[in-house]
């Protein structure tokens, strides 16, 4: 009896979308397709970049890092979400829950960092083309990529630690499709002011900080592009930034919609649906944007297809 009580005390249920049983199969099918699309798209980017020496440039290395982030973050959230749809709620222990949240936050932070580094890379490529290969040397790129990951892994530690100190005695139903911070805080019976403040400050710092750095890069890029005399030259210079800029806009728009809406609009169900934007939609669209907008990448993909065909002959 004591044992069953205890497991009941520590286990949470991820509710997911199980309050919509009539849409169960539709949602399951849609999310499964999106998950497979995200996996295939991002793994394809990693492989194509890996196998094509013509894509062994800083921009594509960082892109492939970004794909690794997307693969990891969806791997952490999607399977549980799919299970919660089949079983109408998926059980998860407190430790697993906190780990899941930590991983999601790490991947988000790493994504912000990598997007910033990619903006810096575009800035050097356009504003300082002659010294590009010197400045963005192999070792600098490795340092930038490694520090994006390390900072990404460190940034969410504080709120995760604070979160694990809370006690949960209310309902154990997490009204979300993963262990989202806000959804978890709603279930806590300890005061959550400190952790909310810390999360808010760190979150704003990370989002605004990286955003300002990216904007700075683009202001300089724009100034340099406007100085180019020929339309063709301008178009060419801009096209090397177009995919990065689209991904940045998509990602920050998703985060803004999520966190900057007026507080009268807050409801748990809305939260849940809006977080689909950055958990589900952006990882799917990153590879789509890059493979559609990027001529070099398209060429590499075609070469890969031809190579594949000639292998089969
Ligand atoms: C991440 O970027 C670094 C530095 O450019 C590169 O060496 C590494 O291969 C990339 N990792 C992946 C998985 O693409």
PDB file of C-alpha atoms and ligand atoms in Angstrom:
ATOM      1  CA  UNK A   1       0.000   0.000   0.000  1.00  0.00           C
ATOM      2  CA  UNK A   2       2.763   2.395   0.993  1.00  0.00           C
ATOM      3  CA  UNK A   3       4.628   1.597  -2.190  1.00  0.00           C
ATOM      4  CA  UNK A   4       1.688   2.218  -4.497  1.00  0.00           C
ATOM      5  CA  UNK A   5       0.993   5.437  -2.644  1.00  0.00           C
ATOM      6  CA  UNK A   6       4.522   6.544  -3.159  1.00  0.00           C
ATOM      7  CA  UNK A   7       4.562   5.877  -6.882  1.00  0.00           C
ATOM      8  CA  UNK A   8       1.313   7.789  -7.063  1.00  0.00           C
ATOM      9  CA  UNK A   9       2.889  10.686  -5.257  1.00  0.00           C
ATOM     10  CA  UNK A  10       5.831  11.057  -7.574  1.00  0.00           C
ATOM     11  CA  UNK A  11       4.310  10.192 -10.928  1.00  0.00           C
ATOM     12  CA  UNK A  12       2.881  12.769 -13.213  1.00  0.00           C
ATOM     13  CA  UNK A  13       0.619  12.297 -16.153  1.00  0.00           C
ATOM     14  CA  UNK A  14       1.314  14.185 -19.344  1.00  0.00           C
ATOM     15  CA  UNK A  15      -2.185  14.994 -20.467  1.00  0.00           C
ATOM     16  CA  UNK A  16      -1.199  16.006 -23.987  1.00  0.00           C
ATOM     17  CA  UNK A  17      -4.237  16.478 -26.159  1.00  0.00           C
ATOM     18  CA  UNK A  18      -6.286  13.742 -24.563  1.00  0.00           C
ATOM     19  CA  UNK A  19      -9.114  16.122 -23.739  1.00  0.00           C
ATOM     20  CA  UNK A  20      -9.836  15.974 -27.461  1.00  0.00           C
ATOM     21  CA  UNK A  21     -10.547  12.237 -27.841  1.00  0.00           C
ATOM     22  CA  UNK A  22     -12.508  12.786 -31.040  1.00  0.00           C
ATOM     23  CA  UNK A  23      -9.343  14.132 -32.694  1.00  0.00           C
ATOM     24  CA  UNK A  24      -7.086  11.448 -31.298  1.00  0.00           C
ATOM     25  CA  UNK A  25      -6.266   9.594 -34.522  1.00  0.00           C
ATOM     26  CA  UNK A  26      -6.034  12.756 -36.573  1.00  0.00           C
ATOM     27  CA  UNK A  27      -3.610  14.341 -34.102  1.00  0.00           C
ATOM     28  CA  UNK A  28      -1.596  11.152 -33.776  1.00  0.00           C
ATOM     29  CA  UNK A  29      -1.258  10.844 -37.554  1.00  0.00           C
ATOM     30  CA  UNK A  30      -0.339  14.502 -37.971  1.00  0.00           C
ATOM     31  CA  UNK A  31       2.252  14.520 -35.201  1.00  0.00           C
ATOM     32  CA  UNK A  32       3.749  11.246 -36.356  1.00  0.00           C
ATOM     33  CA  UNK A  33       4.149  12.623 -39.885  1.00  0.00           C
ATOM     34  CA  UNK A  34       5.651  15.847 -38.557  1.00  0.00           C
ATOM     35  CA  UNK A  35       8.037  13.879 -36.361  1.00  0.00           C
ATOM     36  CA  UNK A  36       9.172  11.668 -39.233  1.00  0.00           C
ATOM     37  CA  UNK A  37       9.512  14.709 -41.490  1.00  0.00           C
ATOM     38  CA  UNK A  38      11.594  16.504 -38.875  1.00  0.00           C
ATOM     39  CA  UNK A  39      13.839  13.490 -38.352  1.00  0.00           C
ATOM     40  CA  UNK A  40      14.356  12.785 -42.054  1.00  0.00           C
ATOM     41  CA  UNK A  41      14.865  16.463 -42.944  1.00  0.00           C
ATOM     42  CA  UNK A  42      17.377  17.171 -40.233  1.00  0.00           C
ATOM     43  CA  UNK A  43      19.283  13.908 -40.536  1.00  0.00           C
ATOM     44  CA  UNK A  44      19.471  14.524 -44.276  1.00  0.00           C
ATOM     45  CA  UNK A  45      21.061  17.913 -43.634  1.00  0.00           C
ATOM     46  CA  UNK A  46      23.610  16.404 -41.264  1.00  0.00           C
ATOM     47  CA  UNK A  47      24.478  13.655 -43.772  1.00  0.00           C
ATOM     48  CA  UNK A  48      24.557  15.870 -46.865  1.00  0.00           C
ATOM     49  CA  UNK A  49      26.838  18.358 -45.111  1.00  0.00           C
ATOM     50  CA  UNK A  50      29.002  15.551 -43.810  1.00  0.00           C
ATOM     51  CA  UNK A  51      29.437  13.844 -47.208  1.00  0.00           C
ATOM     52  CA  UNK A  52      29.838  16.915 -49.415  1.00  0.00           C
ATOM     53  CA  UNK A  53      33.230  18.510 -49.164  1.00  0.00           C
ATOM     54  CA  UNK A  54      31.816  21.506 -51.067  1.00  0.00           C
ATOM     55  CA  UNK A  55      29.598  22.136 -48.037  1.00  0.00           C
ATOM     56  CA  UNK A  56      32.464  22.013 -45.548  1.00  0.00           C
ATOM     57  CA  UNK A  57      32.148  25.687 -44.762  1.00  0.00           C
ATOM     58  CA  UNK A  58      31.315  27.386 -41.451  1.00  0.00           C
ATOM     59  CA  UNK A  59      27.754  28.179 -42.508  1.00  0.00           C
ATOM     60  CA  UNK A  60      26.901  24.552 -43.265  1.00  0.00           C
ATOM     61  CA  UNK A  61      28.722  23.210 -40.236  1.00  0.00           C
ATOM     62  CA  UNK A  62      26.637  25.486 -38.029  1.00  0.00           C
ATOM     63  CA  UNK A  63      23.513  24.530 -39.957  1.00  0.00           C
ATOM     64  CA  UNK A  64      24.267  20.907 -39.321  1.00  0.00           C
ATOM     65  CA  UNK A  65      24.745  21.690 -35.614  1.00  0.00           C
ATOM     66  CA  UNK A  66      21.324  23.341 -35.686  1.00  0.00           C
ATOM     67  CA  UNK A  67      19.840  20.189 -37.195  1.00  0.00           C
ATOM     68  CA  UNK A  68      21.404  18.149 -34.417  1.00  0.00           C
ATOM     69  CA  UNK A  69      19.666  20.444 -31.909  1.00  0.00           C
ATOM     70  CA  UNK A  70      16.342  19.912 -33.682  1.00  0.00           C
ATOM     71  CA  UNK A  71      16.761  16.140 -33.802  1.00  0.00           C
ATOM     72  CA  UNK A  72      17.597  16.056 -30.095  1.00  0.00           C
ATOM     73  CA  UNK A  73      14.799  18.324 -28.944  1.00  0.00           C
ATOM     74  CA  UNK A  74      12.138  16.483 -30.918  1.00  0.00           C
ATOM     75  CA  UNK A  75      13.521  13.139 -29.741  1.00  0.00           C
ATOM     76  CA  UNK A  76      13.010  14.308 -26.165  1.00  0.00           C
ATOM     77  CA  UNK A  77       9.420  15.494 -26.631  1.00  0.00           C
ATOM     78  CA  UNK A  78       7.701  13.674 -29.491  1.00  0.00           C
ATOM     79  CA  UNK A  79       7.692  10.022 -28.352  1.00  0.00           C
ATOM     80  CA  UNK A  80       6.045  10.888 -25.016  1.00  0.00           C
ATOM     81  CA  UNK A  81       3.586  13.133 -26.766  1.00  0.00           C
ATOM     82  CA  UNK A  82       2.636  10.381 -29.223  1.00  0.00           C
ATOM     83  CA  UNK A  83       2.221   7.890 -26.379  1.00  0.00           C
ATOM     84  CA  UNK A  84       0.049  10.338 -24.480  1.00  0.00           C
ATOM     85  CA  UNK A  85      -2.232  10.469 -27.504  1.00  0.00           C
ATOM     86  CA  UNK A  86      -2.615   6.691 -27.773  1.00  0.00           C
ATOM     87  CA  UNK A  87      -2.984   6.026 -24.092  1.00  0.00           C
ATOM     88  CA  UNK A  88      -4.849   9.220 -23.286  1.00  0.00           C
ATOM     89  CA  UNK A  89      -2.168  10.433 -20.896  1.00  0.00           C
ATOM     90  CA  UNK A  90       1.389   9.295 -20.484  1.00  0.00           C
ATOM     91  CA  UNK A  91       2.876   8.710 -16.998  1.00  0.00           C
ATOM     92  CA  UNK A  92       6.249  10.266 -16.230  1.00  0.00           C
ATOM     93  CA  UNK A  93       8.243  10.407 -13.000  1.00  0.00           C
ATOM     94  CA  UNK A  94       9.323  13.707 -11.471  1.00  0.00           C
ATOM     95  CA  UNK A  95      12.972  13.025 -12.327  1.00  0.00           C
ATOM     96  CA  UNK A  96      12.188  12.174 -15.941  1.00  0.00           C
ATOM     97  CA  UNK A  97       9.979  15.200 -16.116  1.00  0.00           C
ATOM     98  CA  UNK A  98      12.667  17.566 -14.870  1.00  0.00           C
ATOM     99  CA  UNK A  99      15.220  15.947 -17.177  1.00  0.00           C
ATOM    100  CA  UNK A 100      12.884  16.379 -20.125  1.00  0.00           C
ATOM    101  CA  UNK A 101      12.349  20.031 -19.299  1.00  0.00           C
ATOM    102  CA  UNK A 102      16.087  20.526 -18.840  1.00  0.00           C
ATOM    103  CA  UNK A 103      16.790  18.977 -22.252  1.00  0.00           C
ATOM    104  CA  UNK A 104      14.149  21.081 -23.978  1.00  0.00           C
ATOM    105  CA  UNK A 105      15.507  24.259 -22.378  1.00  0.00           C
ATOM    106  CA  UNK A 106      19.088  23.313 -23.270  1.00  0.00           C
ATOM    107  CA  UNK A 107      18.181  22.744 -26.889  1.00  0.00           C
ATOM    108  CA  UNK A 108      16.282  26.033 -27.042  1.00  0.00           C
ATOM    109  CA  UNK A 109      19.222  27.897 -25.526  1.00  0.00           C
ATOM    110  CA  UNK A 110      21.680  26.178 -27.880  1.00  0.00           C
ATOM    111  CA  UNK A 111      19.455  27.073 -30.812  1.00  0.00           C
ATOM    112  CA  UNK A 112      19.515  30.758 -29.804  1.00  0.00           C
ATOM    113  CA  UNK A 113      23.295  30.623 -29.449  1.00  0.00           C
ATOM    114  CA  UNK A 114      23.831  28.881 -32.781  1.00  0.00           C
ATOM    115  CA  UNK A 115      21.537  31.306 -34.609  1.00  0.00           C
ATOM    116  CA  UNK A 116      23.597  34.145 -33.141  1.00  0.00           C
ATOM    117  CA  UNK A 117      26.855  32.533 -34.232  1.00  0.00           C
ATOM    118  CA  UNK A 118      25.397  31.966 -37.707  1.00  0.00           C
ATOM    119  CA  UNK A 119      24.460  35.647 -37.857  1.00  0.00           C
ATOM    120  CA  UNK A 120      28.026  36.572 -36.969  1.00  0.00           C
ATOM    121  CA  UNK A 121      29.285  34.210 -39.668  1.00  0.00           C
ATOM    122  CA  UNK A 122      27.072  35.925 -42.278  1.00  0.00           C
ATOM    123  CA  UNK A 123      28.288  39.314 -41.040  1.00  0.00           C
ATOM    124  CA  UNK A 124      31.935  38.364 -41.568  1.00  0.00           C
ATOM    125  CA  UNK A 125      31.155  36.746 -44.929  1.00  0.00           C
ATOM    126  CA  UNK A 126      29.522  39.909 -46.268  1.00  0.00           C
ATOM    127  CA  UNK A 127      31.316  42.720 -44.475  1.00  0.00           C
ATOM    128  CA  UNK A 128      34.774  41.221 -44.469  1.00  0.00           C
ATOM    129  CA  UNK A 129      34.849  38.765 -47.389  1.00  0.00           C
ATOM    130  CA  UNK A 130      38.589  38.975 -48.030  1.00  0.00           C
ATOM    131  CA  UNK A 131      39.510  37.917 -44.529  1.00  0.00           C
ATOM    132  CA  UNK A 132      36.589  35.505 -44.142  1.00  0.00           C
ATOM    133  CA  UNK A 133      38.603  32.287 -44.278  1.00  0.00           C
ATOM    134  CA  UNK A 134      41.173  33.713 -41.852  1.00  0.00           C
ATOM    135  CA  UNK A 135      38.623  34.939 -39.296  1.00  0.00           C
ATOM    136  CA  UNK A 136      36.304  31.951 -39.532  1.00  0.00           C
ATOM    137  CA  UNK A 137      39.106  29.422 -39.380  1.00  0.00           C
ATOM    138  CA  UNK A 138      38.423  25.825 -38.508  1.00  0.00           C
ATOM    139  CA  UNK A 139      39.530  26.365 -34.923  1.00  0.00           C
ATOM    140  CA  UNK A 140      37.425  29.515 -34.447  1.00  0.00           C
ATOM    141  CA  UNK A 141      34.378  27.687 -35.800  1.00  0.00           C
ATOM    142  CA  UNK A 142      34.941  24.768 -33.488  1.00  0.00           C
ATOM    143  CA  UNK A 143      35.303  27.149 -30.556  1.00  0.00           C
ATOM    144  CA  UNK A 144      32.111  28.990 -31.512  1.00  0.00           C
ATOM    145  CA  UNK A 145      30.148  25.756 -31.957  1.00  0.00           C
ATOM    146  CA  UNK A 146      31.456  24.179 -28.761  1.00  0.00           C
ATOM    147  CA  UNK A 147      30.757  27.288 -26.717  1.00  0.00           C
ATOM    148  CA  UNK A 148      27.221  27.491 -28.139  1.00  0.00           C
ATOM    149  CA  UNK A 149      26.613  23.972 -26.876  1.00  0.00           C
ATOM    150  CA  UNK A 150      28.304  24.439 -23.501  1.00  0.00           C
ATOM    151  CA  UNK A 151      26.499  27.713 -22.788  1.00  0.00           C
ATOM    152  CA  UNK A 152      23.278  26.080 -23.936  1.00  0.00           C
ATOM    153  CA  UNK A 153      23.803  23.243 -21.472  1.00  0.00           C
ATOM    154  CA  UNK A 154      24.685  25.617 -18.616  1.00  0.00           C
ATOM    155  CA  UNK A 155      22.009  28.249 -19.101  1.00  0.00           C
ATOM    156  CA  UNK A 156      18.983  26.255 -17.857  1.00  0.00           C
ATOM    157  CA  UNK A 157      20.753  24.687 -14.848  1.00  0.00           C
ATOM    158  CA  UNK A 158      19.634  27.312 -12.354  1.00  0.00           C
ATOM    159  CA  UNK A 159      15.927  27.079 -13.042  1.00  0.00           C
ATOM    160  CA  UNK A 160      16.063  23.316 -13.251  1.00  0.00           C
ATOM    161  CA  UNK A 161      17.695  23.139  -9.819  1.00  0.00           C
ATOM    162  CA  UNK A 162      15.158  25.567  -8.367  1.00  0.00           C
ATOM    163  CA  UNK A 163      12.364  23.559  -9.939  1.00  0.00           C
ATOM    164  CA  UNK A 164      13.526  20.291  -8.431  1.00  0.00           C
ATOM    165  CA  UNK A 165      13.326  21.877  -4.979  1.00  0.00           C
ATOM    166  CA  UNK A 166       9.592  22.462  -5.301  1.00  0.00           C
ATOM    167  CA  UNK A 167       7.068  20.066  -3.878  1.00  0.00           C
ATOM    168  CA  UNK A 168       4.062  18.987  -5.838  1.00  0.00           C
ATOM    169  CA  UNK A 169       0.949  18.145  -3.928  1.00  0.00           C
ATOM    170  CA  UNK A 170      -1.856  19.368  -6.143  1.00  0.00           C
ATOM    171  CA  UNK A 171      -3.099  17.473  -9.144  1.00  0.00           C
ATOM    172  CA  UNK A 172      -0.440  15.463 -10.952  1.00  0.00           C
ATOM    173  CA  UNK A 173      -1.895  16.045 -14.375  1.00  0.00           C
ATOM    174  CA  UNK A 174       0.413  18.172 -16.463  1.00  0.00           C
ATOM    175  CA  UNK A 175      -1.833  19.972 -18.883  1.00  0.00           C
ATOM    176  CA  UNK A 176       0.739  20.055 -21.671  1.00  0.00           C
ATOM    177  CA  UNK A 177       2.319  17.707 -24.176  1.00  0.00           C
ATOM    178  CA  UNK A 178       5.683  17.782 -22.386  1.00  0.00           C
ATOM    179  CA  UNK A 179       6.914  18.851 -18.937  1.00  0.00           C
ATOM    180  CA  UNK A 180       6.601  22.516 -19.657  1.00  0.00           C
ATOM    181  CA  UNK A 181       7.832  24.894 -16.961  1.00  0.00           C
ATOM    182  CA  UNK A 182       4.620  26.926 -16.631  1.00  0.00           C
ATOM    183  CA  UNK A 183       2.452  23.819 -16.590  1.00  0.00           C
ATOM    184  CA  UNK A 184       4.625  22.314 -13.829  1.00  0.00           C
ATOM    185  CA  UNK A 185       4.672  25.510 -11.758  1.00  0.00           C
ATOM    186  CA  UNK A 186       0.867  25.479 -11.777  1.00  0.00           C
ATOM    187  CA  UNK A 187       0.987  22.153  -9.924  1.00  0.00           C
ATOM    188  CA  UNK A 188       3.412  23.237  -7.222  1.00  0.00           C
ATOM    189  CA  UNK A 189       2.251  23.881  -3.691  1.00  0.00           C
ATOM    190  CA  UNK A 190       5.467  25.701  -2.776  1.00  0.00           C
ATOM    191  CA  UNK A 191       5.717  29.407  -3.492  1.00  0.00           C
ATOM    192  CA  UNK A 192       7.005  29.850  -7.032  1.00  0.00           C
ATOM    193  CA  UNK A 193       7.886  33.567  -7.021  1.00  0.00           C
ATOM    194  CA  UNK A 194      11.666  33.087  -6.968  1.00  0.00           C
ATOM    195  CA  UNK A 195      11.770  30.569  -9.750  1.00  0.00           C
ATOM    196  CA  UNK A 196       9.368  32.616 -11.851  1.00  0.00           C
ATOM    197  CA  UNK A 197      11.515  35.717 -11.451  1.00  0.00           C
ATOM    198  CA  UNK A 198      14.729  33.829 -12.204  1.00  0.00           C
ATOM    199  CA  UNK A 199      13.191  32.201 -15.270  1.00  0.00           C
ATOM    200  CA  UNK A 200      11.857  35.505 -16.471  1.00  0.00           C
ATOM    201  CA  UNK A 201      15.143  37.347 -16.046  1.00  0.00           C
ATOM    202  CA  UNK A 202      17.335  34.620 -17.542  1.00  0.00           C
ATOM    203  CA  UNK A 203      14.876  33.984 -20.368  1.00  0.00           C
ATOM    204  CA  UNK A 204      14.610  37.657 -21.290  1.00  0.00           C
ATOM    205  CA  UNK A 205      18.370  38.028 -21.078  1.00  0.00           C
ATOM    206  CA  UNK A 206      18.955  35.066 -23.397  1.00  0.00           C
ATOM    207  CA  UNK A 207      16.245  35.919 -25.912  1.00  0.00           C
ATOM    208  CA  UNK A 208      16.854  39.670 -26.033  1.00  0.00           C
ATOM    209  CA  UNK A 209      20.643  39.324 -25.833  1.00  0.00           C
ATOM    210  CA  UNK A 210      20.903  36.937 -28.767  1.00  0.00           C
ATOM    211  CA  UNK A 211      18.256  38.882 -30.655  1.00  0.00           C
ATOM    212  CA  UNK A 212      20.166  42.158 -30.312  1.00  0.00           C
ATOM    213  CA  UNK A 213      23.395  40.497 -31.460  1.00  0.00           C
ATOM    214  CA  UNK A 214      21.632  39.077 -34.521  1.00  0.00           C
ATOM    215  CA  UNK A 215      20.017  42.428 -35.280  1.00  0.00           C
ATOM    216  CA  UNK A 216      23.423  44.113 -34.993  1.00  0.00           C
ATOM    217  CA  UNK A 217      24.889  41.642 -37.493  1.00  0.00           C
ATOM    218  CA  UNK A 218      22.030  42.276 -39.890  1.00  0.00           C
ATOM    219  CA  UNK A 219      22.174  46.057 -39.598  1.00  0.00           C
ATOM    220  CA  UNK A 220      25.819  45.873 -40.648  1.00  0.00           C
ATOM    221  CA  UNK A 221      25.026  43.347 -43.375  1.00  0.00           C
ATOM    222  CA  UNK A 222      22.277  45.588 -44.718  1.00  0.00           C
ATOM    223  CA  UNK A 223      24.566  48.610 -44.715  1.00  0.00           C
ATOM    224  CA  UNK A 224      27.191  46.640 -46.643  1.00  0.00           C
ATOM    225  CA  UNK A 225      24.646  45.291 -49.128  1.00  0.00           C
ATOM    226  CA  UNK A 226      23.259  48.775 -49.805  1.00  0.00           C
ATOM    227  CA  UNK A 227      26.766  49.946 -50.686  1.00  0.00           C
ATOM    228  CA  UNK A 228      27.041  47.351 -53.458  1.00  0.00           C
ATOM    229  CA  UNK A 229      26.440  49.069 -56.808  1.00  0.00           C
ATOM    230  CA  UNK A 230      25.042  46.322 -59.012  1.00  0.00           C
ATOM    231  CA  UNK A 231      21.590  44.872 -58.402  1.00  0.00           C
ATOM    232  CA  UNK A 232      22.961  41.444 -59.281  1.00  0.00           C
ATOM    233  CA  UNK A 233      25.702  41.805 -56.660  1.00  0.00           C
ATOM    234  CA  UNK A 234      23.194  42.897 -54.035  1.00  0.00           C
ATOM    235  CA  UNK A 235      20.872  40.037 -54.834  1.00  0.00           C
ATOM    236  CA  UNK A 236      23.733  37.561 -54.638  1.00  0.00           C
ATOM    237  CA  UNK A 237      24.999  38.898 -51.318  1.00  0.00           C
ATOM    238  CA  UNK A 238      21.521  38.878 -49.851  1.00  0.00           C
ATOM    239  CA  UNK A 239      20.749  35.361 -51.043  1.00  0.00           C
ATOM    240  CA  UNK A 240      23.540  33.943 -48.879  1.00  0.00           C
ATOM    241  CA  UNK A 241      21.723  35.308 -45.808  1.00  0.00           C
ATOM    242  CA  UNK A 242      18.158  34.616 -46.872  1.00  0.00           C
ATOM    243  CA  UNK A 243      17.823  31.148 -45.331  1.00  0.00           C
ATOM    244  CA  UNK A 244      19.414  32.162 -42.043  1.00  0.00           C
ATOM    245  CA  UNK A 245      17.240  35.267 -41.868  1.00  0.00           C
ATOM    246  CA  UNK A 246      14.083  33.215 -42.528  1.00  0.00           C
ATOM    247  CA  UNK A 247      14.938  30.721 -39.807  1.00  0.00           C
ATOM    248  CA  UNK A 248      15.683  33.549 -37.358  1.00  0.00           C
ATOM    249  CA  UNK A 249      12.398  35.298 -38.128  1.00  0.00           C
ATOM    250  CA  UNK A 250      10.428  32.066 -37.783  1.00  0.00           C
ATOM    251  CA  UNK A 251      12.081  31.125 -34.501  1.00  0.00           C
ATOM    252  CA  UNK A 252      11.907  34.498 -32.769  1.00  0.00           C
ATOM    253  CA  UNK A 253       8.355  35.064 -34.015  1.00  0.00           C
ATOM    254  CA  UNK A 254       7.333  31.733 -32.439  1.00  0.00           C
ATOM    255  CA  UNK A 255       8.963  32.695 -29.136  1.00  0.00           C
ATOM    256  CA  UNK A 256       7.481  36.207 -29.219  1.00  0.00           C
ATOM    257  CA  UNK A 257       3.970  34.932 -29.877  1.00  0.00           C
ATOM    258  CA  UNK A 258       4.415  32.521 -27.006  1.00  0.00           C
ATOM    259  CA  UNK A 259       5.759  34.877 -24.350  1.00  0.00           C
ATOM    260  CA  UNK A 260       4.921  38.412 -25.305  1.00  0.00           C
ATOM    261  CA  UNK A 261       1.162  38.165 -25.599  1.00  0.00           C
ATOM    262  CA  UNK A 262      -0.966  40.201 -23.182  1.00  0.00           C
ATOM    263  CA  UNK A 263      -1.530  38.450 -19.876  1.00  0.00           C
ATOM    264  CA  UNK A 264      -5.303  38.508 -20.377  1.00  0.00           C
ATOM    265  CA  UNK A 265      -4.713  36.005 -23.139  1.00  0.00           C
ATOM    266  CA  UNK A 266      -3.020  33.443 -20.909  1.00  0.00           C
ATOM    267  CA  UNK A 267      -4.689  30.106 -20.640  1.00  0.00           C
ATOM    268  CA  UNK A 268      -3.124  26.688 -20.294  1.00  0.00           C
ATOM    269  CA  UNK A 269      -4.738  25.381 -23.438  1.00  0.00           C
ATOM    270  CA  UNK A 270      -3.495  28.314 -25.446  1.00  0.00           C
ATOM    271  CA  UNK A 271      -0.039  27.837 -23.989  1.00  0.00           C
ATOM    272  CA  UNK A 272      -0.090  24.270 -25.105  1.00  0.00           C
ATOM    273  CA  UNK A 273      -1.143  25.074 -28.647  1.00  0.00           C
ATOM    274  CA  UNK A 274       1.271  27.981 -29.024  1.00  0.00           C
ATOM    275  CA  UNK A 275       4.247  25.988 -27.785  1.00  0.00           C
ATOM    276  CA  UNK A 276       3.623  23.631 -30.690  1.00  0.00           C
ATOM    277  CA  UNK A 277       5.073  26.475 -32.749  1.00  0.00           C
ATOM    278  CA  UNK A 278       8.587  26.230 -31.374  1.00  0.00           C
ATOM    279  CA  UNK A 279       8.620  22.588 -30.281  1.00  0.00           C
ATOM    280  CA  UNK A 280       7.000  21.111 -33.376  1.00  0.00           C
ATOM    281  CA  UNK A 281       6.939  23.597 -36.220  1.00  0.00           C
ATOM    282  CA  UNK A 282      10.369  25.276 -36.196  1.00  0.00           C
ATOM    283  CA  UNK A 283      12.401  22.028 -36.169  1.00  0.00           C
ATOM    284  CA  UNK A 284      10.387  20.867 -39.186  1.00  0.00           C
ATOM    285  CA  UNK A 285      10.814  24.099 -41.083  1.00  0.00           C
ATOM    286  CA  UNK A 286      14.541  24.700 -40.572  1.00  0.00           C
ATOM    287  CA  UNK A 287      15.583  22.000 -43.069  1.00  0.00           C
ATOM    288  CA  UNK A 288      12.751  22.912 -45.446  1.00  0.00           C
ATOM    289  CA  UNK A 289      13.823  26.545 -45.511  1.00  0.00           C
ATOM    290  CA  UNK A 290      17.464  25.681 -46.098  1.00  0.00           C
ATOM    291  CA  UNK A 291      16.833  23.125 -48.785  1.00  0.00           C
ATOM    292  CA  UNK A 292      14.410  25.357 -50.674  1.00  0.00           C
ATOM    293  CA  UNK A 293      16.125  28.702 -50.400  1.00  0.00           C
ATOM    294  CA  UNK A 294      19.673  27.639 -50.754  1.00  0.00           C
ATOM    295  CA  UNK A 295      21.040  27.009 -54.240  1.00  0.00           C
ATOM    296  CA  UNK A 296      24.260  25.376 -53.054  1.00  0.00           C
ATOM    297  CA  UNK A 297      22.415  23.025 -50.781  1.00  0.00           C
ATOM    298  CA  UNK A 298      19.946  22.092 -53.522  1.00  0.00           C
ATOM    299  CA  UNK A 299      22.827  21.257 -55.837  1.00  0.00           C
ATOM    300  CA  UNK A 300      24.432  19.077 -53.189  1.00  0.00           C
ATOM    301  CA  UNK A 301      21.136  17.248 -52.670  1.00  0.00           C
ATOM    302  CA  UNK A 302      20.818  16.618 -56.407  1.00  0.00           C
ATOM    303  CA  UNK A 303      24.370  15.338 -56.575  1.00  0.00           C
ATOM    304  CA  UNK A 304      23.546  13.031 -53.699  1.00  0.00           C
ATOM    305  CA  UNK A 305      20.543  11.711 -55.649  1.00  0.00           C
ATOM    306  CA  UNK A 306      22.616  11.091 -58.766  1.00  0.00           C
ATOM    307  CA  UNK A 307      25.283   9.356 -56.762  1.00  0.00           C
ATOM    308  CA  UNK A 308      22.580   7.210 -55.245  1.00  0.00           C
ATOM    309  CA  UNK A 309      21.221   6.254 -58.665  1.00  0.00           C
ATOM    310  CA  UNK A 310      24.619   5.420 -60.085  1.00  0.00           C
ATOM    311  CA  UNK A 311      25.287   3.267 -57.049  1.00  0.00           C
ATOM    312  CA  UNK A 312      22.196   1.241 -57.810  1.00  0.00           C
ATOM    313  CA  UNK A 313      23.196   0.586 -61.414  1.00  0.00           C
TER     314      UNK A 313
HETATM  315  C1  LIG B   1      29.304  21.634 -35.521  1.00  0.00           C
HETATM  316  O1  LIG B   1      30.184  22.671 -35.897  1.00  0.00           O
HETATM  317  C2  LIG B   1      31.547  22.370 -35.787  1.00  0.00           C
HETATM  318  C3  LIG B   1      32.369  23.619 -36.056  1.00  0.00           C
HETATM  319  O2  LIG B   1      32.149  24.148 -37.313  1.00  0.00           O
HETATM  320  C4  LIG B   1      31.886  21.227 -36.740  1.00  0.00           C
HETATM  321  O3  LIG B   1      33.262  20.901 -36.650  1.00  0.00           O
HETATM  322  C5  LIG B   1      31.025  20.027 -36.384  1.00  0.00           C
HETATM  323  O4  LIG B   1      31.227  19.007 -37.308  1.00  0.00           O
HETATM  324  C6  LIG B   1      29.551  20.405 -36.373  1.00  0.00           C
HETATM  325  N1  LIG B   1      28.773  19.285 -35.860  1.00  0.00           N
HETATM  326  C7  LIG B   1      27.830  18.688 -36.572  1.00  0.00           C
HETATM  327  C8  LIG B   1      27.066  17.589 -35.973  1.00  0.00           C
HETATM  328  O5  LIG B   1      27.610  19.030 -37.689  1.00  0.00           O
END
